[in-house]
mmCIF file of C-alpha atoms and ligand atoms in Angstrom:
data_model
loop_
_atom_site.group_PDB
_atom_site.id
_atom_site.type_symbol
_atom_site.label_atom_id
_atom_site.label_comp_id
_atom_site.label_asym_id
_atom_site.label_seq_id
_atom_site.Cartn_x
_atom_site.Cartn_y
_atom_site.Cartn_z
ATOM 1 C CA MET A 9 143.999 107.789 118.872
ATOM 2 C CA ASN A 10 141.442 108.087 115.971
ATOM 3 C CA PRO A 11 139.074 105.313 115.655
ATOM 4 C CA SER A 12 139.813 103.166 112.732
ATOM 5 C CA ARG A 13 137.271 102.955 109.712
ATOM 6 C CA GLU A 14 136.103 99.507 111.199
ATOM 7 C CA GLN A 15 135.439 101.164 114.708
ATOM 8 C CA GLN A 16 133.762 103.946 113.041
ATOM 9 C CA ILE A 17 131.263 101.818 110.997
ATOM 10 C CA LEU A 18 130.301 99.585 113.947
ATOM 11 C CA GLN A 19 129.631 102.768 116.143
ATOM 12 C CA LEU A 20 127.248 104.026 113.262
ATOM 13 C CA ILE A 21 125.651 100.822 113.273
ATOM 14 C CA ARG A 22 125.168 100.527 116.850
ATOM 15 C CA ARG A 23 123.928 104.075 117.009
ATOM 16 C CA ARG A 24 121.593 103.389 114.288
ATOM 17 C CA TYR A 25 120.091 100.210 115.865
ATOM 18 C CA SER A 26 120.332 101.558 119.500
ATOM 19 C CA HIS A 27 117.918 104.622 118.265
ATOM 20 C CA MET A 28 115.502 102.285 116.598
ATOM 21 C CA ALA A 29 115.345 100.294 119.474
ATOM 22 C CA ALA A 30 115.206 102.878 122.160
ATOM 23 C CA THR A 31 112.237 104.908 120.255
ATOM 24 C CA GLY A 32 110.515 101.777 118.711
ATOM 25 C CA ASN A 33 110.806 103.602 115.616
ATOM 26 C CA PHE A 34 111.621 100.718 113.256
ATOM 27 C CA LEU A 35 110.975 100.503 109.741
ATOM 28 C CA PRO A 36 107.395 100.539 108.701
ATOM 29 C CA ASP A 37 105.030 97.957 107.574
ATOM 30 C CA ALA A 38 106.608 95.326 109.248
ATOM 31 C CA ARG A 39 104.038 92.234 108.731
ATOM 32 C CA ASN A 40 103.915 93.250 105.119
ATOM 33 C CA ARG A 41 107.608 93.388 104.707
ATOM 34 C CA ALA A 42 108.163 90.022 106.640
ATOM 35 C CA LEU A 43 105.417 88.373 104.295
ATOM 36 C CA ALA A 44 107.042 89.753 101.500
ATOM 37 C CA CYS A 45 110.011 88.032 102.586
ATOM 38 C CA GLY A 46 108.432 84.528 102.920
ATOM 39 C CA TYR A 47 107.234 84.538 106.432
ATOM 40 C CA LYS A 48 103.978 83.041 107.101
ATOM 41 C CA HIS A 49 101.064 84.436 109.136
ATOM 42 C CA SER A 50 101.044 81.727 111.208
ATOM 43 C CA GLN A 51 104.765 82.164 112.105
ATOM 44 C CA LEU A 52 104.304 85.940 112.527
ATOM 45 C CA ASP A 53 101.264 85.202 114.802
ATOM 46 C CA LEU A 54 103.547 83.358 117.256
ATOM 47 C CA LEU A 55 105.385 86.877 118.083
ATOM 48 C CA PRO A 56 104.292 89.838 120.062
ATOM 49 C CA ASP A 57 103.794 92.771 117.889
ATOM 50 C CA ARG A 58 106.485 94.881 119.886
ATOM 51 C CA ILE A 59 108.824 92.406 118.282
ATOM 52 C CA LEU A 60 107.214 92.077 114.816
ATOM 53 C CA ASN A 61 107.617 95.665 114.456
ATOM 54 C CA GLY A 62 111.522 95.384 114.536
ATOM 55 C CA PHE A 63 111.954 92.944 111.714
ATOM 56 C CA SER A 64 114.557 94.317 109.707
ATOM 57 C CA GLY A 65 115.346 91.328 107.706
ATOM 58 C CA CYS A 66 115.521 90.764 103.807
ATOM 59 C CA GLY A 67 114.545 87.282 103.626
ATOM 60 C CA SER A 68 113.335 84.464 105.545
ATOM 61 C CA PRO A 69 116.246 82.150 106.216
ATOM 62 C CA LEU A 70 114.171 79.702 108.316
ATOM 63 C CA ASN A 71 112.206 78.773 105.378
ATOM 64 C CA PHE A 72 115.113 77.137 103.278
ATOM 65 C CA ALA A 73 117.293 75.808 106.471
ATOM 66 C CA ASP A 74 117.589 72.486 107.084
ATOM 67 C CA VAL A 75 117.425 72.305 110.858
ATOM 68 C CA ARG A 76 116.447 68.523 111.202
ATOM 69 C CA ASN A 77 119.826 67.593 112.698
ATOM 70 C CA ALA A 78 120.977 71.059 113.894
ATOM 71 C CA GLN A 79 121.586 70.850 117.634
ATOM 72 C CA THR A 80 122.903 74.220 117.969
ATOM 73 C CA ILE A 81 122.016 77.144 115.904
ATOM 74 C CA ILE A 82 123.481 80.733 116.026
ATOM 75 C CA ASP A 83 121.292 83.612 114.329
ATOM 76 C CA ILE A 84 124.043 86.066 113.549
ATOM 77 C CA GLY A 85 122.872 90.135 113.957
ATOM 78 C CA CYS A 86 119.445 88.738 115.224
ATOM 79 C CA GLY A 87 118.012 92.208 115.778
ATOM 80 C CA VAL A 88 114.948 91.741 117.753
ATOM 81 C CA GLY A 89 115.285 88.355 117.429
ATOM 82 C CA ILE A 90 112.580 87.166 115.278
ATOM 83 C CA ASP A 91 114.381 84.096 113.618
ATOM 84 C CA SER A 92 116.044 83.022 116.954
ATOM 85 C CA CYS A 93 112.431 83.333 118.911
ATOM 86 C CA LEU A 94 110.807 81.258 116.216
ATOM 87 C CA LEU A 95 113.358 78.624 116.441
ATOM 88 C CA SER A 96 113.322 78.253 120.036
ATOM 89 C CA ILE A 97 109.400 78.490 120.185
ATOM 90 C CA ASP A 98 109.857 75.167 117.776
ATOM 91 C CA PHE A 99 112.638 73.680 119.666
ATOM 92 C CA GLY A 100 111.914 74.304 123.325
ATOM 93 C CA ARG A 101 114.541 73.210 125.631
ATOM 94 C CA ASP A 102 115.623 70.423 123.216
ATOM 95 C CA ARG A 103 118.181 72.611 121.296
ATOM 96 C CA HIS A 104 120.481 75.380 121.745
ATOM 97 C CA VAL A 105 119.416 78.370 119.947
ATOM 98 C CA ILE A 106 121.709 81.544 120.263
ATOM 99 C CA ALA A 107 120.604 84.810 119.327
ATOM 100 C CA PHE A 108 123.596 86.933 118.790
ATOM 101 C CA ASP A 109 123.931 90.921 118.215
ATOM 102 C CA VAL A 110 126.072 93.760 118.754
ATOM 103 C CA THR A 111 123.326 96.349 119.852
ATOM 104 C CA GLU A 112 123.106 96.073 123.311
ATOM 105 C CA GLU A 113 119.237 97.485 123.291
ATOM 106 C CA LEU A 114 118.255 94.938 120.733
ATOM 107 C CA VAL A 115 119.658 92.137 122.634
ATOM 108 C CA ALA A 116 117.735 93.686 125.831
ATOM 109 C CA LEU A 117 114.546 93.380 123.722
ATOM 110 C CA THR A 118 115.256 89.887 123.131
ATOM 111 C CA SER A 119 115.938 89.084 126.682
ATOM 112 C CA ARG A 120 112.489 90.409 127.329
ATOM 113 C CA THR A 121 110.812 88.547 124.746
ATOM 114 C CA LYS A 122 112.526 85.200 126.048
ATOM 115 C CA LYS A 123 110.927 86.031 129.400
ATOM 116 C CA GLU A 124 107.738 86.517 128.029
ATOM 117 C CA LEU A 125 107.606 83.677 125.775
ATOM 118 C CA GLY A 126 109.427 81.365 128.427
ATOM 119 C CA LEU A 127 111.913 80.423 125.681
ATOM 120 C CA GLU A 128 114.307 78.407 128.002
ATOM 121 C CA GLY A 129 116.233 77.064 125.248
ATOM 122 C CA LEU A 130 117.327 80.399 123.899
ATOM 123 C CA ARG A 131 120.809 81.771 124.951
ATOM 124 C CA ILE A 132 121.287 85.486 123.975
ATOM 125 C CA VAL A 133 124.671 87.031 123.647
ATOM 126 C CA CYS A 134 125.834 90.466 122.663
ATOM 127 C CA GLY A 135 129.086 91.060 120.792
ATOM 128 C CA ASP A 136 130.935 91.705 117.435
ATOM 129 C CA MET A 137 130.046 89.090 114.906
ATOM 130 C CA HIS A 138 133.779 89.459 113.470
ATOM 131 C CA GLN A 139 134.809 87.952 116.979
ATOM 132 C CA ILE A 140 132.163 85.587 118.188
ATOM 133 C CA PRO A 141 132.933 84.334 121.834
ATOM 134 C CA ILE A 142 132.201 80.740 121.183
ATOM 135 C CA GLY A 143 134.529 77.858 120.807
ATOM 136 C CA PRO A 144 135.541 76.304 117.607
ATOM 137 C CA ASP A 145 133.574 73.631 115.768
ATOM 138 C CA SER A 146 130.733 74.066 118.089
ATOM 139 C CA VAL A 147 127.615 75.203 115.896
ATOM 140 C CA ASP A 148 125.554 73.099 113.398
ATOM 141 C CA LEU A 149 123.866 75.890 111.698
ATOM 142 C CA ILE A 150 124.413 79.798 111.382
ATOM 143 C CA ILE A 151 121.438 81.882 110.366
ATOM 144 C CA ALA A 152 122.118 85.496 109.288
ATOM 145 C CA ASN A 153 119.177 87.583 107.998
ATOM 146 C CA ALA A 154 120.534 90.768 106.580
ATOM 147 C CA ALA A 155 123.556 90.643 108.791
ATOM 148 C CA ILE A 156 126.409 89.641 106.552
ATOM 149 C CA ASN A 157 126.000 92.856 104.345
ATOM 150 C CA LEU A 158 126.674 95.013 107.294
ATOM 151 C CA SER A 159 130.275 93.437 107.764
ATOM 152 C CA PHE A 160 133.172 95.637 107.051
ATOM 153 C CA ASP A 161 135.556 93.039 106.949
ATOM 154 C CA LYS A 162 133.935 89.985 105.309
ATOM 155 C CA ALA A 163 137.044 87.794 104.781
ATOM 156 C CA SER A 164 137.384 87.833 108.678
ATOM 157 C CA LEU A 165 133.900 87.374 109.232
ATOM 158 C CA LEU A 166 133.817 84.140 107.130
ATOM 159 C CA ALA A 167 136.905 82.996 108.624
ATOM 160 C CA GLU A 168 135.245 83.504 112.023
ATOM 161 C CA PHE A 169 131.751 81.671 110.769
ATOM 162 C CA PHE A 170 134.193 78.715 109.447
ATOM 163 C CA ARG A 171 135.853 78.546 112.767
ATOM 164 C CA ILE A 172 132.538 78.306 114.906
ATOM 165 C CA LEU A 173 130.824 76.004 112.433
ATOM 166 C CA LYS A 174 131.271 72.266 113.147
ATOM 167 C CA PRO A 175 132.687 70.278 109.872
ATOM 168 C CA GLY A 176 129.355 69.519 107.724
ATOM 169 C CA GLY A 177 127.719 72.663 109.403
ATOM 170 C CA GLN A 178 125.780 75.087 107.299
ATOM 171 C CA ILE A 179 124.957 78.630 106.937
ATOM 172 C CA CYS A 180 121.685 79.760 105.497
ATOM 173 C CA ALA A 181 121.601 83.548 104.787
ATOM 174 C CA SER A 182 119.346 86.161 103.291
ATOM 175 C CA ASP A 183 121.638 88.858 102.191
ATOM 176 C CA LEU A 184 121.999 91.937 99.881
ATOM 177 C CA ILE A 185 123.615 92.127 96.538
ATOM 178 C CA PRO A 186 123.699 95.345 94.570
ATOM 179 C CA GLY A 187 120.765 95.900 92.193
ATOM 180 C CA ASP A 188 120.585 97.407 88.604
ATOM 181 C CA THR A 189 121.024 100.961 90.305
ATOM 182 C CA VAL A 190 124.288 102.354 90.873
ATOM 183 C CA LEU A 191 124.304 103.530 94.387
ATOM 184 C CA ASP A 192 126.558 106.550 94.110
ATOM 185 C CA GLU A 193 126.630 107.599 97.957
ATOM 186 C CA LEU A 194 127.878 104.332 99.023
ATOM 187 C CA PRO A 195 131.855 104.684 98.599
ATOM 188 C CA ILE A 196 131.463 107.678 100.607
ATOM 189 C CA ASP A 197 128.753 106.843 103.387
ATOM 190 C CA PRO A 198 129.398 103.683 104.885
ATOM 191 C CA MET A 199 125.865 103.345 106.130
ATOM 192 C CA GLY A 200 124.754 104.086 102.472
ATOM 193 C CA ALA A 201 122.634 107.112 103.598
ATOM 194 C CA ASN A 202 121.141 105.319 106.626
ATOM 195 C CA THR A 203 119.924 102.307 104.496
ATOM 196 C CA SER A 204 122.586 99.967 105.801
ATOM 197 C CA LEU A 205 123.642 99.322 102.350
ATOM 198 C CA GLY A 206 127.278 100.617 102.417
ATOM 199 C CA GLN A 207 129.000 97.214 102.563
ATOM 200 C CA VAL A 208 126.936 95.556 100.176
ATOM 201 C CA ILE A 209 129.122 93.713 97.514
ATOM 202 C CA PRO A 210 128.420 91.737 94.115
ATOM 203 C CA GLU A 211 127.170 88.182 94.191
ATOM 204 C CA ASP A 212 130.510 86.877 92.473
ATOM 205 C CA GLU A 213 132.564 88.680 95.240
ATOM 206 C CA LEU A 214 130.780 87.303 98.032
ATOM 207 C CA LYS A 215 130.839 83.611 96.517
ATOM 208 C CA GLY A 216 134.457 84.050 96.082
ATOM 209 C CA LEU A 217 134.975 85.111 99.681
ATOM 210 C CA PHE A 218 133.008 82.119 100.898
ATOM 211 C CA GLY A 219 135.061 79.980 98.757
ATOM 212 C CA ASN A 220 138.270 81.664 100.077
ATOM 213 C CA ALA A 221 137.179 80.878 103.602
ATOM 214 C CA GLY A 222 137.032 77.109 102.939
ATOM 215 C CA PHE A 223 133.165 76.949 102.337
ATOM 216 C CA ARG A 224 131.701 74.661 99.800
ATOM 217 C CA ASN A 225 128.310 73.819 97.890
ATOM 218 C CA TRP A 226 127.284 77.806 97.232
ATOM 219 C CA GLN A 227 123.816 77.320 96.465
ATOM 220 C CA VAL A 228 121.490 80.229 95.620
ATOM 221 C CA ILE A 229 117.912 79.549 96.487
ATOM 222 C CA ALA A 230 116.289 82.769 95.348
ATOM 223 C CA TYR A 231 116.695 86.317 94.548
ATOM 224 C CA ARG A 232 114.029 89.157 95.316
ATOM 225 C CA LYS A 233 113.772 92.621 94.221
ATOM 226 C CA PHE A 234 114.674 94.819 97.295
ATOM 227 C CA ASP A 235 114.958 98.316 96.295
ATOM 228 C CA PRO A 236 117.557 99.742 95.407
ATOM 229 C CA VAL A 237 119.068 96.460 95.850
ATOM 230 C CA THR A 238 118.617 92.595 95.434
ATOM 231 C CA ALA A 239 117.844 90.300 98.183
ATOM 232 C CA ILE A 240 119.359 86.865 97.738
ATOM 233 C CA ASP A 241 119.084 83.607 99.833
ATOM 234 C CA PHE A 242 121.797 80.975 99.662
ATOM 235 C CA ARG A 243 123.489 78.258 101.857
ATOM 236 C CA VAL A 244 126.986 76.948 101.941
ATOM 237 C CA LYS A 245 128.534 74.330 103.829
ATOM 238 C CA LYS A 246 131.665 73.782 105.932
HETATM 239 C C1 SAM B 320 119.162 94.811 109.128
HETATM 240 S S1 SAM B 320 119.171 94.111 110.743
HETATM 241 C C2 SAM B 320 118.543 92.585 110.788
HETATM 242 C C3 SAM B 320 118.234 92.044 111.705
HETATM 243 C C4 SAM B 320 117.430 90.588 111.971
HETATM 244 N N1 SAM B 320 118.140 89.589 111.549
HETATM 245 C C5 SAM B 320 116.338 90.844 111.414
HETATM 246 O O1 SAM B 320 115.851 89.830 110.404
HETATM 247 O O2 SAM B 320 115.279 91.360 111.899
HETATM 248 C C6 SAM B 320 121.056 93.920 111.190
HETATM 249 C C7 SAM B 320 121.224 93.174 112.501
HETATM 250 O O3 SAM B 320 122.702 93.393 112.474
HETATM 251 C C8 SAM B 320 123.469 93.622 113.631
HETATM 252 N N2 SAM B 320 124.722 93.995 113.658
HETATM 253 C C9 SAM B 320 125.339 94.934 112.837
HETATM 254 N N3 SAM B 320 126.705 94.779 112.816
HETATM 255 C C10 SAM B 320 126.771 93.622 113.474
HETATM 256 C C11 SAM B 320 128.264 93.168 114.318
HETATM 257 N N4 SAM B 320 129.269 93.688 113.755
HETATM 258 N N5 SAM B 320 128.134 92.104 114.920
HETATM 259 C C12 SAM B 320 126.868 91.662 115.453
HETATM 260 N N6 SAM B 320 125.708 92.369 114.947
HETATM 261 C C13 SAM B 320 125.804 93.200 114.115
HETATM 262 C C14 SAM B 320 122.386 95.019 113.975
HETATM 263 O O4 SAM B 320 122.758 95.256 115.314
HETATM 264 C C15 SAM B 320 120.937 94.651 113.442
HETATM 265 O O5 SAM B 320 120.580 94.148 114.503
#
């Protein structure tokens, strides 16, 4: 049987990120990209260069996430685990931080960092964000840094986020929406010519999908130019 469109996209995504993780060939100039996204030098200095080099985010959701009462936090599409490791460094063993990603090689890198930094409160899970192996109403905060844009079925993804969040729980995300340039290649290349932009949708559509999934209090924190698209920082509540 031929793989479905969804399976094909997921295969492409995994192949792309596996290759990056295996070769260490991540996007260049990670520290400056992270600083432009809002991370502070003091945060980045806490991480080994090996990990920092793998930064593939489009924002810094920890800067606008209210973590005060969050006992359990999941970092969806955590990549090399920058946000989850920073959270876990902060919280020690007191709270649960889950680093979640579909790419085994990236998850393996995060496991290595967990050992190196002694992050006992960090749990690392490999899987597809459309089917998260976590019970309902179990998470206080979802962090997603350049991950929602990669979803090939955002309605199912947001239903899944709604399922795992506790009532009153929050999503704090940095994501991508189209910029001024029309990206002609996107409809034919789901990976957007290797730039992971194939599943990017306009803000109104994204906001509508969150509303349809039952989320409320859509709040945009900031927009940033993220050529050839736009980065958006937002939060919503269950
Ligand atoms: C653009 S990278 C962002 C990584 C990380 N959040 C960061 O800020 O560096 C997107 C990540 O999402 C992961 N990903 C893509 N599709 C996924 C899926 N269906 N389920 C879980 N993770 C996924 C990729 O493996 C990749 O690590």
